[in-house]
Amino acid sequence: MARTRFIEHKGHKIVFMDFARIESIEAGVQYAKEAQEFVAAQPKKKHLLTLVDVSDSPFNRQITDALSKLSSHNKPYVIANATVGVTGLKGTLLKTISRLTGRNLKAFDDVDEAKDWLVEEGKKFAESGDED
């Protein structure tokens, strides 16, 4: 199964970037590149809800750089982003990426809670009339 794919929650499509339990830094960097390619293949308008799961995965400067590049690239496409698996130093990583990319990257402890929040953010966006 692809690490980046669409899932559905309460009738809404969410781009799920499954970076949980990645076996190596190199694999993590590759999965981030694949996620960027997946998003780039979508229509060029702000319409995506994204969920990133980094539970039990290693991180270092290479991963931080790859995820920063991914986040920056995705900015024009994404309405809202939720991230799960952010514990300990990964919290600092998420804040750094958020600051560097100008994105509001929201952390959650639970995947279902994150999906519920994304659906609500998608509804707010649709109601605002900002859709193309």
PDB file of N, CA, C and O in Angstrom, residues 3-4 16-22 28 31-32 35 52-57 67 70:
ATOM      1  N   ARG A   3       2.403   4.818   0.745  1.00  0.00           N
ATOM      2  CA  ARG A   3       2.541   5.607   1.973  1.00  0.00           C
ATOM      3  C   ARG A   3       1.710   6.887   1.912  1.00  0.00           C
ATOM      4  O   ARG A   3       1.280   7.383   2.948  1.00  0.00           O
ATOM      5  N   THR A   4       1.523   7.448   0.723  1.00  0.00           N
ATOM      6  CA  THR A   4       0.681   8.634   0.561  1.00  0.00           C
ATOM      7  C   THR A   4      -0.485   8.255  -0.327  1.00  0.00           C
ATOM      8  O   THR A   4      -0.290   7.751  -1.441  1.00  0.00           O
ATOM      9  N   PHE A  16      -3.610  11.183   3.169  1.00  0.00           N
ATOM     10  CA  PHE A  16      -2.949  10.563   4.316  1.00  0.00           C
ATOM     11  C   PHE A  16      -1.508  10.267   3.943  1.00  0.00           C
ATOM     12  O   PHE A  16      -1.234   9.520   3.008  1.00  0.00           O
ATOM     13  N   MET A  17      -0.588  10.897   4.680  1.00  0.00           N
ATOM     14  CA  MET A  17       0.847  10.672   4.492  1.00  0.00           C
ATOM     15  C   MET A  17       1.311   9.829   5.668  1.00  0.00           C
ATOM     16  O   MET A  17       1.527  10.327   6.766  1.00  0.00           O
ATOM     17  N   ASP A  18       1.431   8.544   5.415  1.00  0.00           N
ATOM     18  CA  ASP A  18       1.736   7.576   6.460  1.00  0.00           C
ATOM     19  C   ASP A  18       3.250   7.413   6.592  1.00  0.00           C
ATOM     20  O   ASP A  18       3.868   6.596   5.919  1.00  0.00           O
ATOM     21  N   PHE A  19       3.827   8.232   7.480  1.00  0.00           N
ATOM     22  CA  PHE A  19       5.256   8.157   7.743  1.00  0.00           C
ATOM     23  C   PHE A  19       5.526   7.469   9.085  1.00  0.00           C
ATOM     24  O   PHE A  19       6.593   7.635   9.673  1.00  0.00           O
ATOM     25  N   ALA A  20       4.561   6.703   9.557  1.00  0.00           N
ATOM     26  CA  ALA A  20       4.705   5.999  10.841  1.00  0.00           C
ATOM     27  C   ALA A  20       5.626   4.791  10.681  1.00  0.00           C
ATOM     28  O   ALA A  20       5.629   4.115   9.650  1.00  0.00           O
ATOM     29  N   ARG A  21       6.411   4.558  11.716  1.00  0.00           N
ATOM     30  CA  ARG A  21       7.284   3.385  11.800  1.00  0.00           C
ATOM     31  C   ARG A  21       8.190   3.220  10.572  1.00  0.00           C
ATOM     32  O   ARG A  21       8.384   2.122  10.060  1.00  0.00           O
ATOM     33  N   ILE A  22       8.744   4.338  10.118  1.00  0.00           N
ATOM     34  CA  ILE A  22       9.681   4.289   8.991  1.00  0.00           C
ATOM     35  C   ILE A  22      10.978   3.653   9.482  1.00  0.00           C
ATOM     36  O   ILE A  22      11.454   3.950  10.571  1.00  0.00           O
ATOM     37  N   GLY A  28      12.568   7.653   4.979  1.00  0.00           N
ATOM     38  CA  GLY A  28      11.740   8.807   5.320  1.00  0.00           C
ATOM     39  C   GLY A  28      11.876   9.927   4.312  1.00  0.00           C
ATOM     40  O   GLY A  28      10.882  10.543   3.903  1.00  0.00           O
ATOM     41  N   TYR A  31      10.014   8.851   1.182  1.00  0.00           N
ATOM     42  CA  TYR A  31       8.556   8.935   1.348  1.00  0.00           C
ATOM     43  C   TYR A  31       8.087  10.393   1.284  1.00  0.00           C
ATOM     44  O   TYR A  31       7.015  10.688   0.746  1.00  0.00           O
ATOM     45  N   ALA A  32       8.885  11.312   1.805  1.00  0.00           N
ATOM     46  CA  ALA A  32       8.532  12.738   1.726  1.00  0.00           C
ATOM     47  C   ALA A  32       8.537  13.202   0.265  1.00  0.00           C
ATOM     48  O   ALA A  32       7.648  13.958  -0.154  1.00  0.00           O
ATOM     49  N   ALA A  35       5.425  11.868  -1.366  1.00  0.00           N
ATOM     50  CA  ALA A  35       4.261  12.637  -0.932  1.00  0.00           C
ATOM     51  C   ALA A  35       4.175  13.946  -1.702  1.00  0.00           C
ATOM     52  O   ALA A  35       3.092  14.375  -2.122  1.00  0.00           O
ATOM     53  N   VAL A  52      -0.719  13.800   8.436  1.00  0.00           N
ATOM     54  CA  VAL A  52       0.625  13.223   8.442  1.00  0.00           C
ATOM     55  C   VAL A  52       0.808  12.464   9.751  1.00  0.00           C
ATOM     56  O   VAL A  52       0.602  13.014  10.835  1.00  0.00           O
ATOM     57  N   ASP A  53       1.189  11.194   9.655  1.00  0.00           N
ATOM     58  CA  ASP A  53       1.444  10.373  10.846  1.00  0.00           C
ATOM     59  C   ASP A  53       2.939  10.062  10.901  1.00  0.00           C
ATOM     60  O   ASP A  53       3.469   9.387  10.027  1.00  0.00           O
ATOM     61  N   VAL A  54       3.607  10.606  11.926  1.00  0.00           N
ATOM     62  CA  VAL A  54       5.048  10.377  12.102  1.00  0.00           C
ATOM     63  C   VAL A  54       5.345   9.518  13.340  1.00  0.00           C
ATOM     64  O   VAL A  54       6.458   9.511  13.843  1.00  0.00           O
ATOM     65  N   SER A  55       4.346   8.777  13.785  1.00  0.00           N
ATOM     66  CA  SER A  55       4.486   7.952  14.987  1.00  0.00           C
ATOM     67  C   SER A  55       5.636   6.957  14.857  1.00  0.00           C
ATOM     68  O   SER A  55       5.790   6.292  13.827  1.00  0.00           O
ATOM     69  N   ASP A  56       6.444   6.892  15.899  1.00  0.00           N
ATOM     70  CA  ASP A  56       7.512   5.891  16.006  1.00  0.00           C
ATOM     71  C   ASP A  56       8.482   5.902  14.831  1.00  0.00           C
ATOM     72  O   ASP A  56       8.971   4.848  14.419  1.00  0.00           O
ATOM     73  N   SER A  57       8.762   7.078  14.289  1.00  0.00           N
ATOM     74  CA  SER A  57       9.712   7.188  13.182  1.00  0.00           C
ATOM     75  C   SER A  57      10.922   7.999  13.608  1.00  0.00           C
ATOM     76  O   SER A  57      10.804   8.927  14.408  1.00  0.00           O
ATOM     77  N   LEU A  67      10.863  17.265   5.242  1.00  0.00           N
ATOM     78  CA  LEU A  67       9.505  17.615   5.648  1.00  0.00           C
ATOM     79  C   LEU A  67       9.238  19.114   5.495  1.00  0.00           C
ATOM     80  O   LEU A  67       8.119  19.517   5.161  1.00  0.00           O
ATOM     81  N   LEU A  70       8.568  19.566   1.832  1.00  0.00           N
ATOM     82  CA  LEU A  70       7.227  19.046   1.557  1.00  0.00           C
ATOM     83  C   LEU A  70       6.161  20.037   2.009  1.00  0.00           C
ATOM     84  O   LEU A  70       5.238  20.362   1.263  1.00  0.00           O
TER      85      LEU A  70
END
